[in-house]
């Protein structure tokens, strides 16, 4: 899938390609809700296997990075067969989403294979999805190229397949993750406020 073919840079994308581009742009727009996470000084609660880090310091943060970890145990007690790390970095210029960088790292401990795929869109709101920059590394052999290097005409639809089966699923999954994290913070904040109110009421009962 991640070949460096330079074919298929058609100036008029097919109907399917246009639909995929619009879905990705819509996902970018939805991911803008992650800016709400910047207002929390710290994360009170997170889904299992999830870590949140920041770009900048509170209260002047410029972005958030969400990382999800998962492992597949091996048959031997306490062993790990495979590990996977998925992350998305969302940076903002004021209220505008200015950068989307997603990454998948995998390690297969049985075969000693390691892979890294990083996708960076430095202009997520410019209506051009094909300028997405892809960096791929497998066992130390790396390549970097823009998405429009993948062919997308005739019978060769690598670019559309990459968007549909890989990139779009990844960023839509992270949008759901952002909503979960935001909901968990709001729930925890409500619990803390209720607890504070109860403490205040008890202090008045004398």
mmCIF file of C-alpha atoms in Angstrom:
data_model
loop_
_atom_site.group_PDB
_atom_site.id
_atom_site.type_symbol
_atom_site.label_atom_id
_atom_site.label_comp_id
_atom_site.label_asym_id
_atom_site.label_seq_id
_atom_site.Cartn_x
_atom_site.Cartn_y
_atom_site.Cartn_z
ATOM 1 C CA UNK A 1 0.000 0.000 0.000
ATOM 2 C CA UNK A 2 2.785 2.426 0.923
ATOM 3 C CA UNK A 3 4.627 2.326 -2.389
ATOM 4 C CA UNK A 4 6.338 5.379 -3.831
ATOM 5 C CA UNK A 5 4.644 5.282 -7.201
ATOM 6 C CA UNK A 6 4.102 8.759 -8.603
ATOM 7 C CA UNK A 7 1.225 7.838 -10.840
ATOM 8 C CA UNK A 8 -2.345 8.987 -10.554
ATOM 9 C CA UNK A 9 -2.030 12.714 -9.857
ATOM 10 C CA UNK A 10 -5.244 13.433 -11.721
ATOM 11 C CA UNK A 11 -6.462 17.024 -11.478
ATOM 12 C CA UNK A 12 -10.118 15.948 -11.343
ATOM 13 C CA UNK A 13 -10.708 13.408 -8.568
ATOM 14 C CA UNK A 14 -13.398 10.782 -9.046
ATOM 15 C CA UNK A 15 -16.728 10.966 -7.271
ATOM 16 C CA UNK A 16 -15.562 8.397 -4.726
ATOM 17 C CA UNK A 17 -12.357 10.342 -4.072
ATOM 18 C CA UNK A 18 -14.318 13.566 -3.587
ATOM 19 C CA UNK A 19 -16.656 11.883 -1.101
ATOM 20 C CA UNK A 20 -13.691 10.503 0.859
ATOM 21 C CA UNK A 21 -12.031 13.929 0.881
ATOM 22 C CA UNK A 22 -15.209 15.530 2.213
ATOM 23 C CA UNK A 23 -15.504 12.878 4.932
ATOM 24 C CA UNK A 24 -11.914 13.511 6.016
ATOM 25 C CA UNK A 25 -12.449 17.284 6.060
ATOM 26 C CA UNK A 26 -15.620 16.746 8.098
ATOM 27 C CA UNK A 27 -13.651 14.568 10.527
ATOM 28 C CA UNK A 28 -11.056 17.345 10.853
ATOM 29 C CA UNK A 29 -13.839 19.801 11.609
ATOM 30 C CA UNK A 30 -15.236 17.445 14.255
ATOM 31 C CA UNK A 31 -11.798 16.975 15.830
ATOM 32 C CA UNK A 32 -11.779 20.704 16.529
ATOM 33 C CA UNK A 33 -13.826 19.875 19.640
ATOM 34 C CA UNK A 34 -10.550 18.673 21.182
ATOM 35 C CA UNK A 35 -9.752 22.328 21.829
ATOM 36 C CA UNK A 36 -12.177 22.069 24.765
ATOM 37 C CA UNK A 37 -9.733 19.695 26.465
ATOM 38 C CA UNK A 38 -7.149 22.481 26.683
ATOM 39 C CA UNK A 39 -9.198 24.271 29.342
ATOM 40 C CA UNK A 40 -8.765 21.418 31.830
ATOM 41 C CA UNK A 41 -5.702 21.903 34.001
ATOM 42 C CA UNK A 42 -5.363 18.144 34.330
ATOM 43 C CA UNK A 43 -7.199 15.017 33.263
ATOM 44 C CA UNK A 44 -9.216 13.659 36.187
ATOM 45 C CA UNK A 45 -10.103 10.395 34.475
ATOM 46 C CA UNK A 46 -9.112 8.626 31.241
ATOM 47 C CA UNK A 47 -10.109 5.470 29.358
ATOM 48 C CA UNK A 48 -7.944 2.452 30.110
ATOM 49 C CA UNK A 49 -4.680 2.389 28.160
ATOM 50 C CA UNK A 50 -4.911 6.087 27.248
ATOM 51 C CA UNK A 51 -2.443 8.896 27.935
ATOM 52 C CA UNK A 52 -2.931 12.624 27.280
ATOM 53 C CA UNK A 53 -0.056 15.087 26.906
ATOM 54 C CA UNK A 54 0.055 18.753 25.962
ATOM 55 C CA UNK A 55 1.711 21.222 23.623
ATOM 56 C CA UNK A 56 2.515 24.243 25.774
ATOM 57 C CA UNK A 57 1.688 24.850 29.423
ATOM 58 C CA UNK A 58 -1.620 25.592 31.121
ATOM 59 C CA UNK A 59 -3.426 27.944 30.600
ATOM 60 C CA UNK A 60 -1.677 28.790 27.303
ATOM 61 C CA UNK A 61 -1.667 25.384 25.670
ATOM 62 C CA UNK A 62 -1.582 25.130 21.894
ATOM 63 C CA UNK A 63 -2.396 21.477 21.416
ATOM 64 C CA UNK A 64 -3.142 18.045 22.795
ATOM 65 C CA UNK A 65 -1.776 14.573 22.049
ATOM 66 C CA UNK A 66 -3.853 11.488 22.774
ATOM 67 C CA UNK A 67 -2.105 8.108 22.820
ATOM 68 C CA UNK A 68 -3.725 4.685 23.097
ATOM 69 C CA UNK A 69 -1.757 1.559 24.001
ATOM 70 C CA UNK A 70 -2.710 -2.075 23.522
ATOM 71 C CA UNK A 71 -0.855 -5.370 23.904
ATOM 72 C CA UNK A 72 -1.518 -8.931 22.782
ATOM 73 C CA UNK A 73 -0.281 -11.432 25.384
ATOM 74 C CA UNK A 74 1.753 -14.404 24.222
ATOM 75 C CA UNK A 75 1.099 -17.975 25.288
ATOM 76 C CA UNK A 76 3.989 -17.883 27.724
ATOM 77 C CA UNK A 77 3.052 -16.493 31.162
ATOM 78 C CA UNK A 78 3.642 -12.755 31.378
ATOM 79 C CA UNK A 79 4.900 -12.547 27.800
ATOM 80 C CA UNK A 80 3.827 -10.133 25.058
ATOM 81 C CA UNK A 81 3.332 -11.211 21.464
ATOM 82 C CA UNK A 82 2.481 -7.830 19.963
ATOM 83 C CA UNK A 83 2.139 -4.225 21.077
ATOM 84 C CA UNK A 84 0.479 -1.296 19.356
ATOM 85 C CA UNK A 85 0.534 2.426 20.030
ATOM 86 C CA UNK A 86 -1.822 4.816 18.246
ATOM 87 C CA UNK A 87 -1.692 8.564 18.732
ATOM 88 C CA UNK A 88 -3.060 11.794 17.360
ATOM 89 C CA UNK A 89 -1.617 15.264 17.854
ATOM 90 C CA UNK A 90 -3.982 18.200 17.383
ATOM 91 C CA UNK A 91 -2.543 21.715 17.376
ATOM 92 C CA UNK A 92 -4.504 24.954 17.308
ATOM 93 C CA UNK A 93 -3.794 28.500 16.200
ATOM 94 C CA UNK A 94 -6.249 30.337 18.402
ATOM 95 C CA UNK A 95 -9.543 28.539 17.827
ATOM 96 C CA UNK A 96 -8.471 27.100 14.458
ATOM 97 C CA UNK A 97 -7.170 23.568 13.993
ATOM 98 C CA UNK A 98 -3.740 24.076 12.418
ATOM 99 C CA UNK A 99 -2.110 20.627 12.485
ATOM 100 C CA UNK A 100 -3.188 16.992 12.603
ATOM 101 C CA UNK A 101 -0.516 14.350 13.090
ATOM 102 C CA UNK A 102 -1.484 10.728 13.624
ATOM 103 C CA UNK A 103 0.846 7.827 14.223
ATOM 104 C CA UNK A 104 0.737 4.051 14.571
ATOM 105 C CA UNK A 105 3.623 2.058 16.029
ATOM 106 C CA UNK A 106 3.572 -1.726 16.182
ATOM 107 C CA UNK A 107 6.047 -4.280 17.459
ATOM 108 C CA UNK A 108 5.795 -8.018 16.878
ATOM 109 C CA UNK A 109 8.039 -9.668 19.426
ATOM 110 C CA UNK A 110 7.788 -13.114 17.832
ATOM 111 C CA UNK A 111 9.112 -11.966 14.436
ATOM 112 C CA UNK A 112 11.033 -8.928 15.763
ATOM 113 C CA UNK A 113 9.244 -6.715 13.237
ATOM 114 C CA UNK A 114 8.646 -3.051 14.058
ATOM 115 C CA UNK A 115 6.618 -0.605 11.988
ATOM 116 C CA UNK A 116 5.874 3.083 12.243
ATOM 117 C CA UNK A 117 3.452 5.035 10.077
ATOM 118 C CA UNK A 118 3.099 8.776 10.678
ATOM 119 C CA UNK A 119 0.662 10.989 8.762
ATOM 120 C CA UNK A 120 0.958 14.761 9.030
ATOM 121 C CA UNK A 121 -1.426 17.381 7.686
ATOM 122 C CA UNK A 122 -0.009 20.843 8.358
ATOM 123 C CA UNK A 123 -2.955 22.524 6.610
ATOM 124 C CA UNK A 124 -6.020 20.520 7.687
ATOM 125 C CA UNK A 125 -8.515 23.229 6.732
ATOM 126 C CA UNK A 126 -7.247 24.027 3.222
ATOM 127 C CA UNK A 127 -9.640 21.575 1.470
ATOM 128 C CA UNK A 128 -6.661 19.633 0.071
ATOM 129 C CA UNK A 129 -6.353 16.203 1.668
ATOM 130 C CA UNK A 130 -3.794 14.907 -0.829
ATOM 131 C CA UNK A 131 -0.986 17.043 0.624
ATOM 132 C CA UNK A 132 -0.966 14.740 3.659
ATOM 133 C CA UNK A 133 2.651 13.750 4.329
ATOM 134 C CA UNK A 134 3.277 10.061 5.010
ATOM 135 C CA UNK A 135 6.337 8.722 6.812
ATOM 136 C CA UNK A 136 6.685 4.940 6.937
ATOM 137 C CA UNK A 137 9.401 2.923 8.643
ATOM 138 C CA UNK A 138 9.668 -0.845 8.792
ATOM 139 C CA UNK A 139 12.589 -2.338 10.662
ATOM 140 C CA UNK A 140 14.652 0.802 10.109
ATOM 141 C CA UNK A 141 13.924 1.185 6.388
ATOM 142 C CA UNK A 142 12.097 4.486 5.981
ATOM 143 C CA UNK A 143 10.355 6.433 3.230
ATOM 144 C CA UNK A 144 8.549 9.781 3.232
ATOM 145 C CA UNK A 145 6.237 11.168 0.558
ATOM 146 C CA UNK A 146 2.975 13.106 0.092
ATOM 147 C CA UNK A 147 -0.252 11.168 -0.253
ATOM 148 C CA UNK A 148 -0.682 12.255 -3.874
ATOM 149 C CA UNK A 149 2.274 10.019 -4.806
ATOM 150 C CA UNK A 150 -0.095 7.066 -4.456
ATOM 151 C CA UNK A 151 -1.954 6.348 -7.718
ATOM 152 C CA UNK A 152 -5.690 6.925 -7.841
ATOM 153 C CA UNK A 153 -6.959 6.372 -11.359
ATOM 154 C CA UNK A 154 -7.981 3.449 -13.513
ATOM 155 C CA UNK A 155 -7.768 0.140 -11.667
ATOM 156 C CA UNK A 156 -5.136 1.446 -9.255
ATOM 157 C CA UNK A 157 -6.903 3.208 -6.385
ATOM 158 C CA UNK A 158 -4.239 3.013 -3.696
ATOM 159 C CA UNK A 159 -4.842 6.586 -2.563
ATOM 160 C CA UNK A 160 -8.585 6.159 -2.064
ATOM 161 C CA UNK A 161 -8.063 2.788 -0.376
ATOM 162 C CA UNK A 162 -5.539 4.350 1.995
ATOM 163 C CA UNK A 163 -8.020 7.093 2.906
ATOM 164 C CA UNK A 164 -10.997 4.767 3.291
ATOM 165 C CA UNK A 165 -9.495 1.710 4.967
ATOM 166 C CA UNK A 166 -6.781 3.344 7.033
ATOM 167 C CA UNK A 167 -6.678 7.094 7.550
ATOM 168 C CA UNK A 168 -10.378 7.892 7.814
ATOM 169 C CA UNK A 169 -11.021 5.024 10.238
ATOM 170 C CA UNK A 170 -8.112 6.181 12.385
ATOM 171 C CA UNK A 171 -9.153 9.821 12.738
ATOM 172 C CA UNK A 172 -12.847 8.962 13.197
ATOM 173 C CA UNK A 173 -11.860 6.552 15.969
ATOM 174 C CA UNK A 174 -9.890 9.318 17.665
ATOM 175 C CA UNK A 175 -12.848 11.693 17.378
ATOM 176 C CA UNK A 176 -14.891 9.195 19.410
ATOM 177 C CA UNK A 177 -11.997 8.973 21.869
ATOM 178 C CA UNK A 178 -11.926 12.773 22.240
ATOM 179 C CA UNK A 179 -15.652 12.784 23.035
ATOM 180 C CA UNK A 180 -15.186 10.016 25.626
ATOM 181 C CA UNK A 181 -12.363 11.887 27.330
ATOM 182 C CA UNK A 182 -14.336 15.122 27.356
ATOM 183 C CA UNK A 183 -17.399 13.380 28.809
ATOM 184 C CA UNK A 184 -15.294 11.755 31.531
ATOM 185 C CA UNK A 185 -13.839 15.136 32.546
ATOM 186 C CA UNK A 186 -17.295 16.719 32.682
ATOM 187 C CA UNK A 187 -18.659 13.855 34.787
ATOM 188 C CA UNK A 188 -15.722 14.044 37.179
ATOM 189 C CA UNK A 189 -16.062 17.819 37.410
ATOM 190 C CA UNK A 190 -19.756 17.442 38.287
ATOM 191 C CA UNK A 191 -18.871 14.889 40.993
ATOM 192 C CA UNK A 192 -16.235 17.210 42.435
ATOM 193 C CA UNK A 193 -18.679 20.130 42.505
ATOM 194 C CA UNK A 194 -21.300 17.975 44.226
ATOM 195 C CA UNK A 195 -18.751 16.829 46.797
ATOM 196 C CA UNK A 196 -17.643 20.423 47.406
ATOM 197 C CA UNK A 197 -21.251 21.541 47.845
ATOM 198 C CA UNK A 198 -21.882 18.715 50.314
ATOM 199 C CA UNK A 199 -18.788 19.699 52.299
ATOM 200 C CA UNK A 200 -19.983 23.303 52.344
ATOM 201 C CA UNK A 201 -23.436 22.268 53.583
ATOM 202 C CA UNK A 202 -21.927 20.124 56.324
ATOM 203 C CA UNK A 203 -19.742 23.013 57.459
ATOM 204 C CA UNK A 204 -22.884 25.121 57.981
ATOM 205 C CA UNK A 205 -24.540 22.495 60.167
ATOM 206 C CA UNK A 206 -23.440 23.482 63.673
#
